[in-house]
Coordinates of N, CA and C and ligand atoms in Angstrom, one line a residue:
X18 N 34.7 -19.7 -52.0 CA 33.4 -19.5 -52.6 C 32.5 -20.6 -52.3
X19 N 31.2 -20.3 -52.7 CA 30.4 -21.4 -52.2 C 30.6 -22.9 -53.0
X20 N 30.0 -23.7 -52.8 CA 30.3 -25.4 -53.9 C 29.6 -25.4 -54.6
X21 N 29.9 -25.6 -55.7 CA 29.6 -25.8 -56.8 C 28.5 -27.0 -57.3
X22 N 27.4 -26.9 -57.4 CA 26.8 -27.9 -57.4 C 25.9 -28.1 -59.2
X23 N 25.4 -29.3 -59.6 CA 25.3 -29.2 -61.1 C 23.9 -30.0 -61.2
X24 N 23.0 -29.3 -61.9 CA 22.0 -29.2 -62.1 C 21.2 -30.0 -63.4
X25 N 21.3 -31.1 -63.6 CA 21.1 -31.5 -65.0 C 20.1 -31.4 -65.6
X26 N 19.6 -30.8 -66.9 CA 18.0 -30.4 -67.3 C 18.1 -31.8 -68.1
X27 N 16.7 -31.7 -67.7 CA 15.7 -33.3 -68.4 C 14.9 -32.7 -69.3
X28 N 15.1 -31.7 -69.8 CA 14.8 -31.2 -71.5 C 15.5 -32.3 -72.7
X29 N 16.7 -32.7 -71.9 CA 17.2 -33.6 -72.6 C 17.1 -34.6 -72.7
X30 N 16.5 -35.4 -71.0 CA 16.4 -36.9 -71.2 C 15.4 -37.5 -72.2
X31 N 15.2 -38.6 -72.1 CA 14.3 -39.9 -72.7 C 12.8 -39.2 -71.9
X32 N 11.8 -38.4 -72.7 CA 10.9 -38.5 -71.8 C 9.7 -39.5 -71.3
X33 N 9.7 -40.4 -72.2 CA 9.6 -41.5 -72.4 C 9.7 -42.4 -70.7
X34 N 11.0 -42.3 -70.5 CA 11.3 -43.0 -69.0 C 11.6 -42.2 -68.4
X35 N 11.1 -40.8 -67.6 CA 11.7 -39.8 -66.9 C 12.1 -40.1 -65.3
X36 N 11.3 -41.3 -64.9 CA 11.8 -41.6 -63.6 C 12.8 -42.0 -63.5
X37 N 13.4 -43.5 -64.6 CA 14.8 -43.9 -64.5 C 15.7 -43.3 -64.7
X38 N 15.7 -42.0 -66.2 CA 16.4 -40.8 -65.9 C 16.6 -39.6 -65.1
X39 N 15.8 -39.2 -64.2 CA 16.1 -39.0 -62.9 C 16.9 -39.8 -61.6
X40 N 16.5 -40.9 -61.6 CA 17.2 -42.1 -61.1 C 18.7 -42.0 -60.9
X41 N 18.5 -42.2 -62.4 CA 20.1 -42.1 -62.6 C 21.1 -40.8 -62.7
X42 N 20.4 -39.9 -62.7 CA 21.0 -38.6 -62.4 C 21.5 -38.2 -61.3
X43 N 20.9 -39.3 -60.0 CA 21.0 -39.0 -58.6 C 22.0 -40.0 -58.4
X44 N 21.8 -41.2 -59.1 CA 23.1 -41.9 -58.8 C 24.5 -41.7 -59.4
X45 N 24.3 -40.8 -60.0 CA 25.7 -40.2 -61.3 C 26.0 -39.2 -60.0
X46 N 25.5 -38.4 -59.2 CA 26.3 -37.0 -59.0 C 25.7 -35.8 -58.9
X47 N 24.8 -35.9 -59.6 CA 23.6 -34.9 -60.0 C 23.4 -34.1 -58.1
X48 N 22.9 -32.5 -58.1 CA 23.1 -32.2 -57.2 C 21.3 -31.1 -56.8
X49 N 21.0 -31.3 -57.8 CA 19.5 -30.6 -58.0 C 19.2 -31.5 -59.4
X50 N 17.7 -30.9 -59.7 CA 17.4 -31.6 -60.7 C 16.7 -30.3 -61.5
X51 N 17.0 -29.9 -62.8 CA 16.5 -28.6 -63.4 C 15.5 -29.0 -64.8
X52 N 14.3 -29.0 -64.1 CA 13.0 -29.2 -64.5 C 12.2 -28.1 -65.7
X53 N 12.7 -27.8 -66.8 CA 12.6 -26.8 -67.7 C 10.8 -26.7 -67.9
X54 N 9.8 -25.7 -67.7 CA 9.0 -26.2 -68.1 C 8.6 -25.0 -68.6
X55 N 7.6 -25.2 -70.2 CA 7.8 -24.7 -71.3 C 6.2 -24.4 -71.5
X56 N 5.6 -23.2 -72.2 CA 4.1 -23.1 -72.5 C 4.1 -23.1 -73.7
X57 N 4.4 -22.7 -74.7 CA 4.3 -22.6 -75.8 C 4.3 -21.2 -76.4
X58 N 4.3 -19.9 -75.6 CA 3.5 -19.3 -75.5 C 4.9 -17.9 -75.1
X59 N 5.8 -18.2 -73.8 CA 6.6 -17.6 -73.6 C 7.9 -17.8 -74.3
X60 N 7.8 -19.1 -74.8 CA 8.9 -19.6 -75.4 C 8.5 -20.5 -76.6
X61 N 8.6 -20.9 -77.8 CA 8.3 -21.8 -78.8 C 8.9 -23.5 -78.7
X62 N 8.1 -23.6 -77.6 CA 8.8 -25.4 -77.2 C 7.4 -25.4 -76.2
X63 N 7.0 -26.6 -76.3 CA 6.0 -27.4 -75.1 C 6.7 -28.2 -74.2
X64 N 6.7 -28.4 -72.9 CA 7.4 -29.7 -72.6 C 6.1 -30.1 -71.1
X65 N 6.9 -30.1 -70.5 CA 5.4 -30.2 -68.9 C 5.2 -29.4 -67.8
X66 N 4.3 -30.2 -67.1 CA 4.0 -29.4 -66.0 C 3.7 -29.5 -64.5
X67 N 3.2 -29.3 -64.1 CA 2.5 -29.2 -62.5 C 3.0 -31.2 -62.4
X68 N 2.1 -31.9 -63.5 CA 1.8 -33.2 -63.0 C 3.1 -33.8 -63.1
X69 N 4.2 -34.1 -63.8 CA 5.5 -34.4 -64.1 C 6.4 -33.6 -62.7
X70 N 6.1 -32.4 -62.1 CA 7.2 -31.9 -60.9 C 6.6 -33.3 -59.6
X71 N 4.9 -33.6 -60.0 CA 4.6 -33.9 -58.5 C 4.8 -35.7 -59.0
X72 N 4.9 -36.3 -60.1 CA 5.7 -37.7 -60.0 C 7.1 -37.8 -59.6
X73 N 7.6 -36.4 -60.1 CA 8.8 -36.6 -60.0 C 9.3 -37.1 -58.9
X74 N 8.7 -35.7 -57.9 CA 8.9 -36.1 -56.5 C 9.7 -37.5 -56.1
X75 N 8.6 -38.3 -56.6 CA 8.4 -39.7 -56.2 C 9.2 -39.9 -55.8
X76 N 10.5 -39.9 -56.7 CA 11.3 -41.1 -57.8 C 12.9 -40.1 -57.2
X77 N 12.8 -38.9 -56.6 CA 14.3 -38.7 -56.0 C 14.1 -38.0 -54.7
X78 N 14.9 -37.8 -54.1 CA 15.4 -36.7 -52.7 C 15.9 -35.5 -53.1
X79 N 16.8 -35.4 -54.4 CA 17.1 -34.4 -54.8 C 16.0 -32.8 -54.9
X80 N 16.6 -32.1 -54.6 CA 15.8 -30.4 -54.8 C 15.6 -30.6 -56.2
X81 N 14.0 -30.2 -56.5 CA 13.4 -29.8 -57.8 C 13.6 -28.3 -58.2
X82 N 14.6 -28.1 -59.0 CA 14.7 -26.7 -59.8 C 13.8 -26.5 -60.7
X83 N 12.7 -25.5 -60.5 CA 11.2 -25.5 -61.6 C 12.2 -24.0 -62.5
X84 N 12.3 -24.2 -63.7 CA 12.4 -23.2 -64.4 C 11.3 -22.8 -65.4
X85 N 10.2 -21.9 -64.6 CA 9.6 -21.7 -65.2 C 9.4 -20.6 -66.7
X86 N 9.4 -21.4 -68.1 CA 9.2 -20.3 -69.2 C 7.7 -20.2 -69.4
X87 N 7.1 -19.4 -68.9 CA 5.5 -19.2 -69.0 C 5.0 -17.6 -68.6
X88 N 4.2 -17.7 -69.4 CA 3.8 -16.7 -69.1 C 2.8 -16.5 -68.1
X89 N 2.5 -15.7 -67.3 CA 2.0 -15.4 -65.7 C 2.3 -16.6 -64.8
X90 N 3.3 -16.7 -64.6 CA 3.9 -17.6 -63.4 C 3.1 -17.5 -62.3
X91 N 2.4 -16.7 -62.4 CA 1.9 -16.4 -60.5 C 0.3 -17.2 -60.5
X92 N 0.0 -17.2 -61.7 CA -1.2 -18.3 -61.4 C -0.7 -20.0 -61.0
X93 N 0.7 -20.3 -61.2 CA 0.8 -21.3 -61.1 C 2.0 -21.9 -59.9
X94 N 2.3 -20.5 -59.5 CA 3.9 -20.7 -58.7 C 3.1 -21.7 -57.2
X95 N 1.8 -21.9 -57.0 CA 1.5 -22.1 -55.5 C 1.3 -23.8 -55.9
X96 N 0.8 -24.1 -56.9 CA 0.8 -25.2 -57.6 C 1.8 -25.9 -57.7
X97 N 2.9 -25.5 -58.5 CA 4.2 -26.2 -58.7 C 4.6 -26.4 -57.1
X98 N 5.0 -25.5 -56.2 CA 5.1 -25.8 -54.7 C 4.4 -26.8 -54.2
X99 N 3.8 -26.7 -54.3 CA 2.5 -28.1 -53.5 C 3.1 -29.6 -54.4
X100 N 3.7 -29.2 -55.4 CA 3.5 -30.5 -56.4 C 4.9 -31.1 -55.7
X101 N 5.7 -30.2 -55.4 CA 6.8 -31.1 -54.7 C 8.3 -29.7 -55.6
X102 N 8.1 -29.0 -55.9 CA 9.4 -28.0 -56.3 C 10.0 -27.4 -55.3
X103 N 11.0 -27.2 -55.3 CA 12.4 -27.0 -54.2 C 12.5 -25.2 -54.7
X104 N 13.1 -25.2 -55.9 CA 12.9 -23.9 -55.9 C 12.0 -23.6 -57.4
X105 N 11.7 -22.3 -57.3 CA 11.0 -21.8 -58.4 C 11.7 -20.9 -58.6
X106 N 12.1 -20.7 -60.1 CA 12.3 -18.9 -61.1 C 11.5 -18.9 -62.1
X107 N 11.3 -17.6 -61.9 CA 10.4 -17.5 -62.4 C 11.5 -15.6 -63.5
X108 N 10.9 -15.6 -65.1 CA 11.6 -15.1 -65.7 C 11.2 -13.6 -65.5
X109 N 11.8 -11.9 -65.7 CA 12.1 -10.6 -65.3 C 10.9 -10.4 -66.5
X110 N 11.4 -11.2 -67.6 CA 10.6 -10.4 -69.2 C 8.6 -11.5 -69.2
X111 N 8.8 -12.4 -68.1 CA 7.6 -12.4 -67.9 C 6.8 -11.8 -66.4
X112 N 7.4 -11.4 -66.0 CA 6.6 -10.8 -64.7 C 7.2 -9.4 -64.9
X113 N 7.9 -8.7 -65.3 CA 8.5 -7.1 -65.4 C 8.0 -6.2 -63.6
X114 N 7.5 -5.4 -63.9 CA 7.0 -4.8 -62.4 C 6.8 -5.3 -61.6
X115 N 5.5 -6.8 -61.4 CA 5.5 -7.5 -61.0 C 6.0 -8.6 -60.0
X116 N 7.5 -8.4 -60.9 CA 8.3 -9.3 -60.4 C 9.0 -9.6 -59.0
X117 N 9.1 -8.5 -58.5 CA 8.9 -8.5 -56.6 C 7.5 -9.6 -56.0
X118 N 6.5 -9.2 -55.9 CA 5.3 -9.8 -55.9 C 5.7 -11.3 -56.2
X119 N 5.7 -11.5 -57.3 CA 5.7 -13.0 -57.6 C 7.2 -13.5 -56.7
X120 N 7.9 -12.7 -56.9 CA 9.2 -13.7 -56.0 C 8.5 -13.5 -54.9
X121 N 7.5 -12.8 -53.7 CA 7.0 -12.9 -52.7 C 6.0 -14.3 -52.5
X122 N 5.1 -14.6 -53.9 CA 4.4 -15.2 -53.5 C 4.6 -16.6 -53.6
X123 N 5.9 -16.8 -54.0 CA 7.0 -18.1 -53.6 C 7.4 -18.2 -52.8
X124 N 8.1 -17.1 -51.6 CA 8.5 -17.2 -50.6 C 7.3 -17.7 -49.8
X125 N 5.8 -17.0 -50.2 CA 5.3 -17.5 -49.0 C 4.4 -19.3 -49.1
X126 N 4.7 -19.8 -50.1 CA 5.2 -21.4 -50.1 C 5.5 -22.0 -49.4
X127 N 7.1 -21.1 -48.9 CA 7.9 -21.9 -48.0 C 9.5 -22.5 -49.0
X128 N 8.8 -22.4 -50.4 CA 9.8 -22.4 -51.4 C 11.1 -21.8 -51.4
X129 N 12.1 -22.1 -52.6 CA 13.1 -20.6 -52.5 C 12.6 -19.8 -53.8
X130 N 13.1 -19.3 -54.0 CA 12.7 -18.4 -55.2 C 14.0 -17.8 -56.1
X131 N 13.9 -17.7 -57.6 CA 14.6 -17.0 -58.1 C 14.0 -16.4 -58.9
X132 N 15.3 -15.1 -59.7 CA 14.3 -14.5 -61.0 C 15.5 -14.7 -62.7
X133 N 14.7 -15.0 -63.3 CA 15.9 -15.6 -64.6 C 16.2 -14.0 -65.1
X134 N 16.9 -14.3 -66.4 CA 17.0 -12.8 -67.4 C 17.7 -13.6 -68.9
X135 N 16.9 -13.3 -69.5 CA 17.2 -13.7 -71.1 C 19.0 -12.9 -71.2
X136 N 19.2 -13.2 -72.6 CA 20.3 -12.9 -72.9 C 20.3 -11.5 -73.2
X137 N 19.2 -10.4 -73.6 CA 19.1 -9.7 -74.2 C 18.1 -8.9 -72.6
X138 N 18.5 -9.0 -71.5 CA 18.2 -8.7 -70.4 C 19.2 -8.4 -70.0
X139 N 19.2 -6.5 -69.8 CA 20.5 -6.3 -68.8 C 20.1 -6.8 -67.5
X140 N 21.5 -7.0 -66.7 CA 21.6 -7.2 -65.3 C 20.9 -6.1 -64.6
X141 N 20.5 -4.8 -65.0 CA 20.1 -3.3 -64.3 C 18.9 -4.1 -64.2
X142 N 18.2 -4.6 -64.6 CA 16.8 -4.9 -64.9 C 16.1 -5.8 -63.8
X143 N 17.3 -6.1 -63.2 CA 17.2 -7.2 -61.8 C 18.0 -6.8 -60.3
X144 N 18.9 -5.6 -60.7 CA 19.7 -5.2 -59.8 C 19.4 -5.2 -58.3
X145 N 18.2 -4.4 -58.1 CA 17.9 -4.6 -57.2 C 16.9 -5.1 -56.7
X146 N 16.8 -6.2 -57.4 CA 16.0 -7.7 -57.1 C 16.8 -8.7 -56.4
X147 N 18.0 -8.7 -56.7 CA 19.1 -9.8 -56.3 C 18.8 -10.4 -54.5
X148 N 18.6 -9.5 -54.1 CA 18.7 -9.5 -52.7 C 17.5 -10.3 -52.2
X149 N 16.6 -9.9 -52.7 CA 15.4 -10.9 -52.8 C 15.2 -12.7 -53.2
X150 N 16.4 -12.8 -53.7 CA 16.1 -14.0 -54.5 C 16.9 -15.2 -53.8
X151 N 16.9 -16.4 -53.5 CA 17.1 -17.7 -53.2 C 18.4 -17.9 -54.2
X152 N 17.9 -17.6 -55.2 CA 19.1 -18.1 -56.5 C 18.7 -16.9 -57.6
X153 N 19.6 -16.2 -58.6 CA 19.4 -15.7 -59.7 C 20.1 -16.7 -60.5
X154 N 19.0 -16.7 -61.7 CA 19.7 -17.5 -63.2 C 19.7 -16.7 -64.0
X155 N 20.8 -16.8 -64.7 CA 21.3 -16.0 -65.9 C 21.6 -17.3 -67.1
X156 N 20.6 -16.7 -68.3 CA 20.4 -17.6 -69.7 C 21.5 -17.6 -70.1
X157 N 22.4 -18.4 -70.4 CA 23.0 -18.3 -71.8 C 22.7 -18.4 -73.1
X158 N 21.9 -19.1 -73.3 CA 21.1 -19.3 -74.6 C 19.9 -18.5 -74.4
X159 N 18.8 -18.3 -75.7 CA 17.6 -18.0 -75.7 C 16.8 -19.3 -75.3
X160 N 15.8 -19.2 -74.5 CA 15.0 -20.0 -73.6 C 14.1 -20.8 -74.8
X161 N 14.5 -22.2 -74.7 CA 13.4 -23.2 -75.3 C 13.8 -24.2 -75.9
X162 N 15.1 -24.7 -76.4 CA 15.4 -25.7 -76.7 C 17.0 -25.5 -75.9
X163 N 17.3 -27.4 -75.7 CA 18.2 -27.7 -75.3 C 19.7 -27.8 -76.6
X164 N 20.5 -28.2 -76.5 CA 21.7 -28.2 -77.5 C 22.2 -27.2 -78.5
X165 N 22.1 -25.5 -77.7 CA 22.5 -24.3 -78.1 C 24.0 -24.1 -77.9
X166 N 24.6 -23.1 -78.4 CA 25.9 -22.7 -78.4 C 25.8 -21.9 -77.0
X167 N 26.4 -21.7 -75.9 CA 26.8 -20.7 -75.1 C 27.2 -19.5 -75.3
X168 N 26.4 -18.1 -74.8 CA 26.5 -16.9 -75.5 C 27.5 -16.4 -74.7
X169 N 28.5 -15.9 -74.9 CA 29.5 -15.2 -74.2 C 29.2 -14.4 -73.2
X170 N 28.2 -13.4 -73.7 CA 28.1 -12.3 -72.8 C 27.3 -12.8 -71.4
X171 N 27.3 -13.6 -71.6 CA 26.7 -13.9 -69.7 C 27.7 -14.1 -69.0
X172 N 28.6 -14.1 -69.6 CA 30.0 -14.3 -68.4 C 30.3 -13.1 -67.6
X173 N 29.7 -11.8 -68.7 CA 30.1 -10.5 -67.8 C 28.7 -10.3 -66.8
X174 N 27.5 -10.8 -67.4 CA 26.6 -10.4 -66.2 C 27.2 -11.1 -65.2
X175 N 27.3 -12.6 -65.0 CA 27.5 -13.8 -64.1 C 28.5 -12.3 -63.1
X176 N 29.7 -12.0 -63.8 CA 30.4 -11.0 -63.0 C 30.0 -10.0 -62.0
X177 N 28.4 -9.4 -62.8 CA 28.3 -8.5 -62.1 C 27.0 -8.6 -61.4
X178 N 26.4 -10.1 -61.3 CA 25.3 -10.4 -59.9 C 26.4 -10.6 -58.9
X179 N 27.3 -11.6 -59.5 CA 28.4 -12.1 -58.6 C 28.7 -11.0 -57.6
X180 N 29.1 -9.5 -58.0 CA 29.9 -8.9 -57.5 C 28.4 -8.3 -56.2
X181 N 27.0 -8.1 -57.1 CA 25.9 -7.6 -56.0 C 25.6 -9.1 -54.5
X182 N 25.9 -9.7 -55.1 CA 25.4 -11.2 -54.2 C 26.5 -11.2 -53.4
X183 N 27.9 -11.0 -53.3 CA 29.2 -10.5 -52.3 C 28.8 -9.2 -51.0
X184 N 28.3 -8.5 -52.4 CA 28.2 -7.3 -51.2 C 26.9 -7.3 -50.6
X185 N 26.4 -8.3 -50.8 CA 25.0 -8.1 -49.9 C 25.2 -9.0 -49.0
X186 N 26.3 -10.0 -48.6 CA 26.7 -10.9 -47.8 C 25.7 -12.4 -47.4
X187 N 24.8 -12.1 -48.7 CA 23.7 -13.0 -48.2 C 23.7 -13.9 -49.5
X188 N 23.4 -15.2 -48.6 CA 23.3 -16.9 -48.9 C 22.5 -16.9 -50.5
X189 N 23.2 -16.3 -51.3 CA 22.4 -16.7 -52.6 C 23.1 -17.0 -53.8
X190 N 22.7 -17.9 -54.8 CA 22.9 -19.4 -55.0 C 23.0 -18.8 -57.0
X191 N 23.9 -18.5 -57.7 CA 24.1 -17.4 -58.9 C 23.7 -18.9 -60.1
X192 N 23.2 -19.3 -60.9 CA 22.9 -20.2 -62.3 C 23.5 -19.6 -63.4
X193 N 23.7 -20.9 -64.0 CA 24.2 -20.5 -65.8 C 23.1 -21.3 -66.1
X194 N 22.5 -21.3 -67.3 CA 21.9 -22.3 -68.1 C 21.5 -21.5 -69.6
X195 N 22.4 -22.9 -70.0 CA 22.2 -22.6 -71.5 C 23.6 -23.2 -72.1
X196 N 24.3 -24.0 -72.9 CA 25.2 -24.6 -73.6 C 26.2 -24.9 -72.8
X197 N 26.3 -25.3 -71.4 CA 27.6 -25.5 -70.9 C 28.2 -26.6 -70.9
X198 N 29.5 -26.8 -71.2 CA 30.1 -28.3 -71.2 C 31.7 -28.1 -70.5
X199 N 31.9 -29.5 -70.7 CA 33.3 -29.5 -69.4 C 34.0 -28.6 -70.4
X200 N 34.0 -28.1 -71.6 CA 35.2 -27.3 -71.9 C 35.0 -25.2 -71.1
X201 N 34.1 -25.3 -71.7 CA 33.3 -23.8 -70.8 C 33.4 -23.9 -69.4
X202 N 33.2 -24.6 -68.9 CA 32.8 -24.7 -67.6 C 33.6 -24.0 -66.9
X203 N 34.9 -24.1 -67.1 CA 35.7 -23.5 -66.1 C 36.0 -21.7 -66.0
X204 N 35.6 -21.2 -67.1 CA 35.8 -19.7 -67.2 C 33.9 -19.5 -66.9
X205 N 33.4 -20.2 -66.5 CA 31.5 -19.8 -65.9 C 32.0 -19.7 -64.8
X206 N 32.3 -20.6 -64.4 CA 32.8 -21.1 -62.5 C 33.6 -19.4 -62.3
X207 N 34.4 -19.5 -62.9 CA 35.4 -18.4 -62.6 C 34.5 -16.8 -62.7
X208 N 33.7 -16.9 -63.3 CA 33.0 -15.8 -63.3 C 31.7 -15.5 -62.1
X209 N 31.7 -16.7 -61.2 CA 31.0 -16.7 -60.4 C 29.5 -17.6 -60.2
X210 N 29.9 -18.5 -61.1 CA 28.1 -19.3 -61.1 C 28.5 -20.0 -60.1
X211 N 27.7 -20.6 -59.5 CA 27.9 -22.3 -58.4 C 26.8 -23.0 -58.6
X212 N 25.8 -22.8 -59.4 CA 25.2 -23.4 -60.0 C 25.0 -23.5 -61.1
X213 N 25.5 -24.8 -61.8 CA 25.4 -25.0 -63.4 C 24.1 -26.2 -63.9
X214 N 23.8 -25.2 -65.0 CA 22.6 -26.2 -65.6 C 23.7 -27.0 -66.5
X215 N 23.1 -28.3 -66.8 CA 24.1 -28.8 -68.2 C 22.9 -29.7 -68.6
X216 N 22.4 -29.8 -70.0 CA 21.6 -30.7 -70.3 C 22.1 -31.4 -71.5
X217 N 22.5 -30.7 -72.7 CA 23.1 -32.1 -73.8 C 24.5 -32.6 -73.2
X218 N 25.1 -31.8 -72.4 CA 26.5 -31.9 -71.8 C 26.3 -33.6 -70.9
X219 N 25.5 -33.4 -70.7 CA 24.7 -34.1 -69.3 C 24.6 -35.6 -70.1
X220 N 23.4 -35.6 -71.0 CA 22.4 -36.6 -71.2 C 23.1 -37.3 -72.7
X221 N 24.2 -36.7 -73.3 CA 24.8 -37.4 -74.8 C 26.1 -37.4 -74.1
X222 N 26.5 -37.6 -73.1 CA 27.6 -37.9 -72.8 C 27.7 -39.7 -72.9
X223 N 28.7 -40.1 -72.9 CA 28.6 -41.6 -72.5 C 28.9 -41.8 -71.2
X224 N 29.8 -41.2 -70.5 CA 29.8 -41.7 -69.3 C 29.0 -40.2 -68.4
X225 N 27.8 -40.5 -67.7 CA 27.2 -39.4 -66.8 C 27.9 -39.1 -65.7
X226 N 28.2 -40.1 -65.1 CA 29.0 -39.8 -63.7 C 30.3 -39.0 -64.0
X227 N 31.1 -39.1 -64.8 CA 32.2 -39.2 -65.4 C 32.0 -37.6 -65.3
X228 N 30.9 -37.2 -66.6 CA 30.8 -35.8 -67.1 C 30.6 -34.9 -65.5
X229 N 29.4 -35.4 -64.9 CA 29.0 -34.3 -63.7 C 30.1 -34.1 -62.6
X230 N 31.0 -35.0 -62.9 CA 32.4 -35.0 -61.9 C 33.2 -33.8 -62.3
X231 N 33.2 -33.8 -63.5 CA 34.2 -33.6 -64.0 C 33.7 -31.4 -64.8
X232 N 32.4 -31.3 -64.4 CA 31.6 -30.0 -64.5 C 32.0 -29.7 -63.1
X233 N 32.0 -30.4 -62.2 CA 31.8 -29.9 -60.6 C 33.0 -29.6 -60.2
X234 N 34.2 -30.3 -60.8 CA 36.2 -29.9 -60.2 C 36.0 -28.8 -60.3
Ligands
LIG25 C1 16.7 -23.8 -72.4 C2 16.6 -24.5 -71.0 C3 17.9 -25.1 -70.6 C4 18.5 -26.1 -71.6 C5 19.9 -26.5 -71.2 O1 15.5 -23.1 -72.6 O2 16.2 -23.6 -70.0 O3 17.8 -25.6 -69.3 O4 17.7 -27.2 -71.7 O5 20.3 -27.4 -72.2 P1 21.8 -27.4 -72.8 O6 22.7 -27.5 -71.6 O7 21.8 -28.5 -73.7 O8 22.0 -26.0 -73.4
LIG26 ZN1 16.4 -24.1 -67.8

């Protein structure tokens, strides 16, 4: 299967110093960087935007994972691109019909693209979107704050993008995000993610390197 790479959300860091906590995320292990950004509006949390993806830049090499919670992504998906984001997802319950289009108008960026699905989003609802996408994320939590419980039932979707992303034989890249920690981790993996978000797992740990090691075995 493909490698497992781990994504740490800075929902959780110090935002206060977000370059040194980036920094250090890249010197820990960190394998993308998963950039939550929040309107107020699609989800009940504020956090940032456009101008935080294009400092970020700055300050690592790592791919910028934009997870966008907002509502009409597509006024802003060419923006976040330019600012320096690696990939964009953009969510199914904010773009609905749409949502072809907008994963197009990422591709033509030059970006990758994916499409998210809340918890209360069947996998039918993206089925045959999958093929389209750079990466699909699947929530474990409801979208907007960090330090949630992990909801079981994504383990059976994770199963069944997993099994469409096989048979389509194409290079695409499956997320969890939402409560994962080294004890979960290994029945997500097993269900087919290779990319994991981890943010309190990540950022209240005491030792960082330690933890992202030890999410990635
Ligand atoms: C939730 C965000 C997640 C979250 C993950 O809306 O999309 O990225 O911050 O944080 P943990 O790992 O603490 O659940
Ligand atoms: Zn996220």
């Amino acid at each position: 299967m493909t490698k497992v790479k781990i994504a740490p959300s800075i929902l959780s860091a110090d935002f206060s110093k977000m370059g040194e906590e980036v920094r250090s995320l890249e010197e820990n292990g960190a394998d993308l960087i998963h950039c939550d950004v929040m309107d107020g509006v699609f989800v009940q949390n504020i956090t940032f935007g456009i101008k935080m993806v294009e400092d970020l830049r700055k300050c690592t090499t790592l791919p910028l994972d934009c997870h966008l919670m907002i509502v009409h992504p597509e006024k802003y998906v060419e923006r976040f691109a330019k600012a320096g984001a690696d990939i964009i997802t953009v969510h199914y319950e904010a773009c609905k019909d749409n949502l072809k289009e907008v994963l197009a108008l990422i591709k033509a960026t030059g970006k990758k693209c994916g499409a998210v699905i809340n918890p209360d989003t069947p996998v039918e609802a993206i089925s045959d979107i999958v093929e389209l996408c750079d990466m699909v994320l699947v929530m474990s939590v409801f979208p907007g704050f960090g330090g949630q419980k992990f909801i079981p039932s994504a383990l059976d979707k994770l199963r069944q993008i997993r099994a469409i992303i096989d048979a389509s034989g194409k290079d695409i890249d499956l997320e969890i995000d939402g409560g994962v920690n080294v004890e979960n981790v290994a029945e997500i993996k097993a269900a087919g993610a290779n990319v994991i978000v981890a943010g309190n797992a990540v950022f209240k740990a005491e030792n960082r390197a330690e933890t992202i090691a030890r999410l990635k075995a």
